[in-house]
PDB file of C-alpha atoms in Angstrom:
ATOM      1  CA  MET A   1       0.000   0.000   0.000  1.00 36.00           C
ATOM      2  CA  GLY A   2       1.272   3.495  -0.798  1.00 36.00           C
ATOM      3  CA  TRP A   3       2.189   6.020   1.825  1.00 35.00           C
ATOM      4  CA  PHE A   4      -0.311   8.718   2.665  1.00 33.00           C
ATOM      5  CA  LYS A   5       0.754  12.164   3.770  1.00 33.00           C
ATOM      6  CA  LYS A   6      -1.773  14.637   5.104  1.00 34.00           C
ATOM      7  CA  SER A   7      -1.074  18.129   6.368  1.00 32.00           C
ATOM      8  CA  ALA A   8      -2.931  20.674   8.459  1.00 34.00           C
ATOM      9  CA  SER A   9      -2.458  24.364   8.973  1.00 33.00           C
ATOM     10  CA  THR A  10      -1.144  24.512  12.532  1.00 34.00           C
ATOM     11  CA  GLU A  11       2.066  23.255  14.113  1.00 34.00           C
ATOM     12  CA  ARG A  12       1.437  24.063  17.729  1.00 35.00           C
ATOM     13  CA  ASN A  13      -0.078  21.982  20.489  1.00 38.00           C
ATOM     14  CA  GLY A  14      -3.782  21.232  20.692  1.00 37.00           C
ATOM     15  CA  ARG A  15      -5.628  21.735  23.977  1.00 37.00           C
ATOM     16  CA  PHE A  16      -8.725  20.151  25.395  1.00 35.00           C
ATOM     17  CA  PRO A  17     -10.722  22.233  27.878  1.00 36.00           C
ATOM     18  CA  ASP A  18     -13.029  20.574  30.363  1.00 37.00           C
ATOM     19  CA  ASP A  19     -15.787  23.004  29.352  1.00 36.00           C
ATOM     20  CA  PRO A  20     -15.737  23.138  25.541  1.00 36.00           C
ATOM     21  CA  PRO A  21     -17.949  26.180  24.814  1.00 33.00           C
ATOM     22  CA  GLU A  22     -15.401  28.598  26.251  1.00 33.00           C
ATOM     23  CA  VAL A  23     -11.811  29.066  25.159  1.00 32.00           C
ATOM     24  CA  ARG A  24      -9.275  28.709  27.952  1.00 35.00           C
ATOM     25  CA  GLY A  25      -6.602  31.241  28.644  1.00 35.00           C
ATOM     26  CA  ALA A  26      -2.879  30.713  28.458  1.00 37.00           C
ATOM     27  CA  GLY A  27      -3.220  27.633  30.635  1.00 44.00           C
ATOM     28  CA  ASP A  28      -3.684  26.527  34.212  1.00 52.00           C
ATOM     29  CA  SER A  29      -0.202  25.686  35.501  1.00 73.00           C
ATOM     30  CA  SER A  30      -1.526  23.173  38.054  1.00 80.00           C
ATOM     31  CA  GLU A  31      -3.600  21.396  35.409  1.00 79.00           C
ATOM     32  CA  HIS A  32      -0.674  21.355  33.007  1.00 84.00           C
ATOM     33  CA  ARG A  33       1.546  19.905  35.736  1.00 89.00           C
ATOM     34  CA  ARG A  34      -1.040  17.176  36.343  1.00 89.00           C
ATOM     35  CA  VAL A  35      -1.053  16.346  32.619  1.00 91.00           C
ATOM     36  CA  VAL A  36       2.734  16.198  32.421  1.00 92.00           C
ATOM     37  CA  ASP A  37       2.932  14.000  35.525  1.00 93.00           C
ATOM     38  CA  MET A  38       0.337  11.620  34.080  1.00 94.00           C
ATOM     39  CA  LEU A  39       2.187  11.377  30.759  1.00 95.00           C
ATOM     40  CA  ILE A  40       5.494  10.737  32.552  1.00 95.00           C
ATOM     41  CA  LEU A  41       3.851   7.836  34.388  1.00 95.00           C
ATOM     42  CA  MET A  42       2.437   6.511  31.117  1.00 96.00           C
ATOM     43  CA  CYS A  43       5.874   6.616  29.514  1.00 96.00           C
ATOM     44  CA  GLU A  44       7.650   5.066  32.487  1.00 95.00           C
ATOM     45  CA  GLY A  45       5.189   2.183  32.393  1.00 95.00           C
ATOM     46  CA  ASN A  46       5.275   1.982  28.578  1.00 95.00           C
ATOM     47  CA  TYR A  47       1.458   2.052  28.650  1.00 95.00           C
ATOM     48  CA  GLN A  48      -0.597   1.127  25.615  1.00 94.00           C
ATOM     49  CA  ALA A  49      -2.452   3.869  23.719  1.00 93.00           C
ATOM     50  CA  MET A  50      -4.663   4.264  20.681  1.00 90.00           C
ATOM     51  CA  VAL A  51      -3.626   7.042  18.281  1.00 92.00           C
ATOM     52  CA  SER A  52      -6.282   8.253  15.839  1.00 85.00           C
ATOM     53  CA  ASN A  53      -6.243  10.704  12.950  1.00 80.00           C
ATOM     54  CA  THR A  54      -9.645  12.098  11.900  1.00 66.00           C
ATOM     55  CA  GLU A  55      -8.448  13.235   8.489  1.00 67.00           C
ATOM     56  CA  LEU A  56      -7.436   9.729   7.485  1.00 73.00           C
ATOM     57  CA  GLY A  57     -10.171   8.056   9.522  1.00 69.00           C
ATOM     58  CA  ALA A  58      -7.497   5.715  10.883  1.00 78.00           C
ATOM     59  CA  SER A  59      -6.339   4.455  14.274  1.00 83.00           C
ATOM     60  CA  TRP A  60      -3.194   2.644  15.371  1.00 90.00           C
ATOM     61  CA  VAL A  61      -2.236   0.804  18.547  1.00 92.00           C
ATOM     62  CA  GLY A  62       0.958   1.985  20.162  1.00 94.00           C
ATOM     63  CA  ARG A  63       2.759   2.691  23.414  1.00 96.00           C
ATOM     64  CA  PHE A  64       4.008   5.740  25.273  1.00 97.00           C
ATOM     65  CA  ALA A  65       7.792   6.004  24.992  1.00 96.00           C
ATOM     66  CA  ARG A  66       9.060   9.159  26.717  1.00 95.00           C
ATOM     67  CA  THR A  67       8.486  12.875  27.333  1.00 95.00           C
ATOM     68  CA  GLU A  68      10.935  15.657  26.561  1.00 92.00           C
ATOM     69  CA  ASN A  69      10.621  19.458  26.322  1.00 87.00           C
ATOM     70  CA  GLU A  70       6.814  19.663  26.127  1.00 89.00           C
ATOM     71  CA  THR A  71       6.751  16.713  23.740  1.00 93.00           C
ATOM     72  CA  VAL A  72       5.420  13.216  24.292  1.00 96.00           C
ATOM     73  CA  PHE A  73       6.801  10.398  22.138  1.00 97.00           C
ATOM     74  CA  LEU A  74       4.710   7.392  21.112  1.00 97.00           C
ATOM     75  CA  GLU A  75       5.591   4.373  19.021  1.00 96.00           C
ATOM     76  CA  VAL A  76       2.715   2.881  17.039  1.00 95.00           C
ATOM     77  CA  GLN A  77       2.318  -0.210  14.894  1.00 92.00           C
ATOM     78  CA  LEU A  78       0.919   0.603  11.457  1.00 88.00           C
ATOM     79  CA  ASN A  79      -1.875  -1.535  10.038  1.00 86.00           C
ATOM     80  CA  GLU A  80      -3.725  -1.511   6.704  1.00 82.00           C
ATOM     81  CA  VAL A  81      -3.455   2.288   6.780  1.00 83.00           C
ATOM     82  CA  GLU A  82       0.206   3.222   6.452  1.00 85.00           C
ATOM     83  CA  ALA A  83       0.821   6.918   7.004  1.00 85.00           C
ATOM     84  CA  LEU A  84       3.473   9.446   7.826  1.00 89.00           C
ATOM     85  CA  LEU A  85       1.837  12.237   9.828  1.00 89.00           C
ATOM     86  CA  ASP A  86       3.012  15.697   8.844  1.00 87.00           C
ATOM     87  CA  PRO A  87       3.721  18.459  11.380  1.00 87.00           C
ATOM     88  CA  GLY A  88       0.422  20.041  12.379  1.00 82.00           C
ATOM     89  CA  ALA A  89      -1.706  16.937  11.745  1.00 82.00           C
ATOM     90  CA  PHE A  90      -4.442  16.516  14.363  1.00 81.00           C
ATOM     91  CA  CYS A  91      -4.453  13.403  16.549  1.00 85.00           C
ATOM     92  CA  THR A  92      -6.453  12.046  19.441  1.00 86.00           C
ATOM     93  CA  VAL A  93      -4.746   9.742  21.904  1.00 91.00           C
ATOM     94  CA  SER A  94      -6.793   7.480  24.161  1.00 88.00           C
ATOM     95  CA  PHE A  95      -5.476   5.286  26.968  1.00 91.00           C
ATOM     96  CA  THR A  96      -6.438   3.802  30.330  1.00 88.00           C
ATOM     97  CA  TYR A  97      -5.163   5.316  33.575  1.00 87.00           C
ATOM     98  CA  GLU A  98      -6.203   3.940  36.964  1.00 84.00           C
ATOM     99  CA  ASN A  99      -8.982   1.904  35.323  1.00 82.00           C
ATOM    100  CA  HIS A 100     -10.484   4.961  33.649  1.00 83.00           C
ATOM    101  CA  ALA A 101     -10.407   5.783  29.940  1.00 82.00           C
ATOM    102  CA  GLN A 102      -8.632   9.048  29.111  1.00 87.00           C
ATOM    103  CA  VAL A 103      -8.326  10.997  25.868  1.00 86.00           C
ATOM    104  CA  PHE A 104      -6.619  14.136  24.619  1.00 87.00           C
ATOM    105  CA  LEU A 105      -6.432  16.066  21.380  1.00 83.00           C
ATOM    106  CA  THR A 106      -3.156  17.501  20.136  1.00 86.00           C
ATOM    107  CA  THR A 107      -1.026  18.074  17.042  1.00 86.00           C
ATOM    108  CA  VAL A 108       1.960  16.280  15.571  1.00 90.00           C
ATOM    109  CA  LYS A 109       5.436  17.773  15.878  1.00 91.00           C
ATOM    110  CA  GLN A 110       6.933  15.202  13.533  1.00 93.00           C
ATOM    111  CA  SER A 111       6.851  11.486  12.721  1.00 93.00           C
ATOM    112  CA  SER A 112       9.341   9.013  11.330  1.00 92.00           C
ATOM    113  CA  LEU A 113       9.407   5.393  10.212  1.00 91.00           C
ATOM    114  CA  MET A 114      10.737   2.678  12.471  1.00 90.00           C
ATOM    115  CA  GLU A 115      11.679  -0.896  11.749  1.00 81.00           C
ATOM    116  CA  ASP A 116       9.025  -3.614  11.610  1.00 80.00           C
ATOM    117  CA  LYS A 117       6.298  -1.383  10.160  1.00 80.00           C
ATOM    118  CA  GLY A 118       6.397   1.008  13.106  1.00 89.00           C
ATOM    119  CA  LEU A 119       5.977   4.752  13.322  1.00 93.00           C
ATOM    120  CA  ALA A 120       7.552   7.054  15.908  1.00 95.00           C
ATOM    121  CA  ILE A 121       5.328  10.076  16.587  1.00 96.00           C
ATOM    122  CA  GLU A 122       6.245  13.225  18.470  1.00 95.00           C
ATOM    123  CA  LEU A 123       3.194  15.036  19.843  1.00 94.00           C
ATOM    124  CA  PHE A 124       2.911  18.357  21.636  1.00 91.00           C
ATOM    125  CA  VAL A 125       1.900  17.882  25.271  1.00 91.00           C
ATOM    126  CA  PRO A 126      -1.751  19.003  25.671  1.00 84.00           C
ATOM    127  CA  ASP A 127      -2.906  21.405  28.358  1.00 76.00           C
ATOM    128  CA  ALA A 128      -5.546  18.963  29.602  1.00 79.00           C
ATOM    129  CA  ILE A 129      -6.580  15.330  29.415  1.00 86.00           C
ATOM    130  CA  HIS A 130     -10.263  14.449  29.391  1.00 79.00           C
ATOM    131  CA  ALA A 131     -11.742  11.459  31.197  1.00 73.00           C
ATOM    132  CA  ALA A 132     -14.167   9.576  28.944  1.00 61.00           C
ATOM    133  CA  GLY A 133     -16.352   6.496  29.114  1.00 48.00           C
ATOM    134  CA  ARG A 134     -14.953   3.431  27.381  1.00 38.00           C
ATOM    135  CA  ARG A 135     -17.686   3.526  24.754  1.00 37.00           C
ATOM    136  CA  GLU A 136     -17.265   7.232  24.018  1.00 45.00           C
ATOM    137  CA  LEU A 137     -15.099   8.805  21.354  1.00 51.00           C
ATOM    138  CA  TYR A 138     -13.521  12.209  21.648  1.00 63.00           C
ATOM    139  CA  ARG A 139     -15.946  14.902  20.537  1.00 73.00           C
ATOM    140  CA  VAL A 140     -14.638  18.094  18.981  1.00 79.00           C
ATOM    141  CA  PRO A 141     -15.843  21.177  20.895  1.00 80.00           C
ATOM    142  CA  VAL A 142     -17.613  23.606  18.543  1.00 84.00           C
ATOM    143  CA  LEU A 143     -16.808  27.242  19.311  1.00 77.00           C
ATOM    144  CA  ILE A 144     -19.793  29.553  19.688  1.00 77.00           C
ATOM    145  CA  ASP A 145     -18.783  31.749  16.746  1.00 77.00           C
ATOM    146  CA  THR A 146     -18.124  28.766  14.461  1.00 79.00           C
ATOM    147  CA  GLU A 147     -21.807  29.068  13.461  1.00 81.00           C
ATOM    148  CA  MET A 148     -22.453  25.379  12.929  1.00 89.00           C
ATOM    149  CA  GLU A 149     -26.216  24.892  12.856  1.00 92.00           C
ATOM    150  CA  ALA A 150     -28.347  21.801  13.313  1.00 96.00           C
ATOM    151  CA  ARG A 151     -31.832  21.592  11.848  1.00 96.00           C
ATOM    152  CA  VAL A 152     -33.909  18.801  13.382  1.00 97.00           C
ATOM    153  CA  THR A 153     -37.048  17.212  11.967  1.00 97.00           C
ATOM    154  CA  ALA A 154     -38.830  15.196  14.649  1.00 95.00           C
ATOM    155  CA  SER A 155     -40.982  12.124  13.960  1.00 92.00           C
ATOM    156  CA  SER A 156     -44.016  14.308  14.754  1.00 93.00           C
ATOM    157  CA  GLY A 157     -43.082  16.630  11.906  1.00 94.00           C
ATOM    158  CA  ALA A 158     -41.913  19.409  14.219  1.00 95.00           C
ATOM    159  CA  VAL A 159     -38.866  21.264  12.910  1.00 96.00           C
ATOM    160  CA  PHE A 160     -36.445  23.317  14.998  1.00 96.00           C
ATOM    161  CA  SER A 161     -32.901  24.660  14.878  1.00 95.00           C
ATOM    162  CA  ALA A 162     -30.158  24.285  17.464  1.00 95.00           C
ATOM    163  CA  ARG A 163     -26.565  25.246  18.115  1.00 92.00           C
ATOM    164  CA  VAL A 164     -24.027  22.422  17.910  1.00 92.00           C
ATOM    165  CA  GLN A 165     -22.008  22.067  21.117  1.00 87.00           C
ATOM    166  CA  ASP A 166     -19.691  19.194  20.125  1.00 86.00           C
ATOM    167  CA  ILE A 167     -19.454  16.564  17.403  1.00 89.00           C
ATOM    168  CA  ASN A 168     -17.642  13.487  16.159  1.00 86.00           C
ATOM    169  CA  THR A 169     -18.313  10.958  13.410  1.00 87.00           C
ATOM    170  CA  SER A 170     -20.610   8.959  15.712  1.00 87.00           C
ATOM    171  CA  GLY A 171     -22.821  11.645  17.182  1.00 90.00           C
ATOM    172  CA  VAL A 172     -23.459  15.232  18.122  1.00 92.00           C
ATOM    173  CA  ARG A 173     -24.673  17.263  21.087  1.00 89.00           C
ATOM    174  CA  ILE A 174     -27.012  20.133  20.260  1.00 93.00           C
ATOM    175  CA  ARG A 175     -28.605  22.960  22.234  1.00 92.00           C
ATOM    176  CA  PRO A 176     -31.988  24.194  20.967  1.00 94.00           C
ATOM    177  CA  ASN A 177     -34.184  26.745  22.736  1.00 91.00           C
ATOM    178  CA  GLN A 178     -36.092  25.608  25.800  1.00 90.00           C
ATOM    179  CA  GLU A 179     -39.390  25.242  23.949  1.00 91.00           C
ATOM    180  CA  ALA A 180     -37.936  22.685  21.514  1.00 92.00           C
ATOM    181  CA  MET A 181     -36.968  20.377  24.390  1.00 92.00           C
ATOM    182  CA  SER A 182     -40.572  19.088  24.448  1.00 92.00           C
ATOM    183  CA  PHE A 183     -40.612  18.228  20.730  1.00 94.00           C
ATOM    184  CA  VAL A 184     -38.623  14.964  20.965  1.00 92.00           C
ATOM    185  CA  GLY A 185     -38.108  12.239  23.550  1.00 90.00           C
ATOM    186  CA  ILE A 186     -35.469   9.692  24.522  1.00 88.00           C
ATOM    187  CA  GLY A 187     -35.102   6.932  21.931  1.00 89.00           C
ATOM    188  CA  GLU A 188     -36.912   8.873  19.222  1.00 93.00           C
ATOM    189  CA  GLN A 189     -35.495   8.836  15.691  1.00 95.00           C
ATOM    190  CA  ILE A 190     -35.036  12.187  14.004  1.00 96.00           C
ATOM    191  CA  GLU A 191     -33.667  13.576  10.738  1.00 97.00           C
ATOM    192  CA  LEU A 192     -30.756  15.969  11.068  1.00 96.00           C
ATOM    193  CA  LEU A 193     -29.267  18.565   8.737  1.00 97.00           C
ATOM    194  CA  LEU A 194     -25.920  20.038   9.786  1.00 97.00           C
ATOM    195  CA  THR A 195     -24.413  23.093   8.127  1.00 96.00           C
ATOM    196  CA  LEU A 196     -20.978  24.666   8.565  1.00 94.00           C
ATOM    197  CA  GLY A 197     -20.080  27.278   5.968  1.00 91.00           C
ATOM    198  CA  GLU A 198     -20.523  25.605   2.598  1.00 93.00           C
ATOM    199  CA  LEU A 199     -20.491  22.115   4.137  1.00 95.00           C
ATOM    200  CA  THR A 200     -23.708  20.211   4.796  1.00 96.00           C
ATOM    201  CA  ALA A 201     -24.481  16.767   6.196  1.00 96.00           C
ATOM    202  CA  HIS A 202     -27.765  14.848   6.266  1.00 96.00           C
ATOM    203  CA  ARG A 203     -28.108  12.017   8.777  1.00 96.00           C
ATOM    204  CA  ALA A 204     -30.741  10.043  10.619  1.00 96.00           C
ATOM    205  CA  ALA A 205     -30.091   9.889  14.359  1.00 95.00           C
ATOM    206  CA  ASP A 206     -31.708   8.805  17.580  1.00 93.00           C
ATOM    207  CA  VAL A 207     -31.945  10.724  20.831  1.00 92.00           C
ATOM    208  CA  ARG A 208     -29.605   9.162  23.398  1.00 88.00           C
ATOM    209  CA  HIS A 209     -29.923  11.718  26.179  1.00 86.00           C
ATOM    210  CA  LYS A 210     -32.007  14.756  27.045  1.00 87.00           C
ATOM    211  CA  ASP A 211     -30.618  17.383  29.430  1.00 85.00           C
ATOM    212  CA  LEU A 212     -33.444  19.686  30.570  1.00 84.00           C
ATOM    213  CA  ARG A 213     -31.147  21.616  32.893  1.00 79.00           C
ATOM    214  CA  ASN A 214     -28.861  22.751  30.056  1.00 81.00           C
ATOM    215  CA  SER A 215     -31.394  22.489  27.194  1.00 87.00           C
ATOM    216  CA  ALA A 216     -29.325  19.924  25.299  1.00 89.00           C
ATOM    217  CA  PHE A 217     -29.849  16.722  23.323  1.00 90.00           C
ATOM    218  CA  GLY A 218     -27.279  13.997  22.743  1.00 89.00           C
ATOM    219  CA  LEU A 219     -27.813  12.422  19.313  1.00 93.00           C
ATOM    220  CA  HIS A 220     -26.262   9.253  17.912  1.00 91.00           C
ATOM    221  CA  PHE A 221     -26.010   8.893  14.136  1.00 94.00           C
ATOM    222  CA  LEU A 222     -27.714   5.786  12.788  1.00 94.00           C
ATOM    223  CA  GLU A 223     -25.571   3.419  10.743  1.00 91.00           C
ATOM    224  CA  THR A 224     -25.537   4.099   7.021  1.00 91.00           C
ATOM    225  CA  THR A 225     -23.864   2.507   3.994  1.00 92.00           C
ATOM    226  CA  ASP A 226     -24.236   5.747   2.038  1.00 93.00           C
ATOM    227  CA  THR A 227     -20.636   6.789   1.385  1.00 92.00           C
ATOM    228  CA  VAL A 228     -21.692  10.351   0.542  1.00 94.00           C
ATOM    229  CA  LYS A 229     -23.334  10.810   3.941  1.00 93.00           C
ATOM    230  CA  GLN A 230     -20.324   9.263   5.671  1.00 91.00           C
ATOM    231  CA  GLN A 231     -17.990  11.654   3.880  1.00 93.00           C
ATOM    232  CA  GLN A 232     -20.212  14.648   4.684  1.00 94.00           C
ATOM    233  CA  ILE A 233     -19.878  13.985   8.408  1.00 93.00           C
ATOM    234  CA  ARG A 234     -16.125  13.424   8.190  1.00 90.00           C
ATOM    235  CA  LEU A 235     -15.641  16.744   6.397  1.00 91.00           C
ATOM    236  CA  ILE A 236     -17.719  18.697   8.910  1.00 93.00           C
ATOM    237  CA  VAL A 237     -15.916  17.115  11.881  1.00 89.00           C
ATOM    238  CA  ARG A 238     -12.546  17.830  10.302  1.00 85.00           C
ATOM    239  CA  GLU A 239     -13.453  21.485   9.658  1.00 89.00           C
ATOM    240  CA  ALA A 240     -14.799  21.950  13.218  1.00 87.00           C
ATOM    241  CA  GLU A 241     -11.591  20.398  14.566  1.00 81.00           C
ATOM    242  CA  ARG A 242      -9.435  22.642  12.376  1.00 81.00           C
ATOM    243  CA  ARG A 243     -11.210  25.816  13.519  1.00 82.00           C
ATOM    244  CA  TYR A 244     -11.085  24.780  17.155  1.00 77.00           C
ATOM    245  CA  LEU A 245      -7.332  24.132  17.158  1.00 72.00           C
ATOM    246  CA  LEU A 246      -6.586  27.324  15.235  1.00 71.00           C
ATOM    247  CA  ARG A 247      -8.487  29.342  17.806  1.00 66.00           C
ATOM    248  CA  ILE A 248      -7.006  27.885  20.957  1.00 57.00           C
ATOM    249  CA  ASN A 249      -3.535  28.096  19.460  1.00 54.00           C
ATOM    250  CA  ARG A 250      -4.236  31.757  18.629  1.00 50.00           C
ATOM    251  CA  LEU A 251      -3.541  31.207  14.935  1.00 48.00           C
ATOM    252  CA  ASP A 252      -6.805  32.479  13.406  1.00 48.00           C
TER     253      ASP A 252
END
């Protein structure tokens, strides 16, 4: 298989705030220290990790190797997707720490081939690491001024719009106005239209959770074999991720 090379527009470290709607400041030194200490432990124990790249839609199993000068080194084993990751490429890294799944989003400093179909990846140390359920994937926070809109058509025929709070290729969390919270219920199937600039995505989804306190719905995309719809979601997620990292790295 040929080698793939994908690039992105930023070369500085990605950050993952605990509260995605707001952009963090220069960084909480105590939180950053906690992250560095955790990564040092992961490297000392040569812990296993999963490294994923949204742009390629690929994931690789690897292990933490070492930390050095705000960089964490991982060694991954390539599979049917063989790729050199260019500086600035976005990656999510998930791993288990003290029996809890953890995940962070960051960018690649550089990567190089190893022997035995391996890849050495240098990643910028993130400002925060997010605890996630084992069945959850990292969701890209959508900044308020990104202007991604969701248009929902309920099974009753009711139609309403909502702001997108976060998204990945498996689902999305949206925040409509309070009145719309009564239009759909848990387990209901809806039709969803997402728009971001010139990008659009049409998907069927079901309502997985309903948060009356924060006026939010958690939606899970239903499986589809339609390659066009699959690509639409991947493009929107990639663009939301790109805008998010540009903003928090102060590059927009």
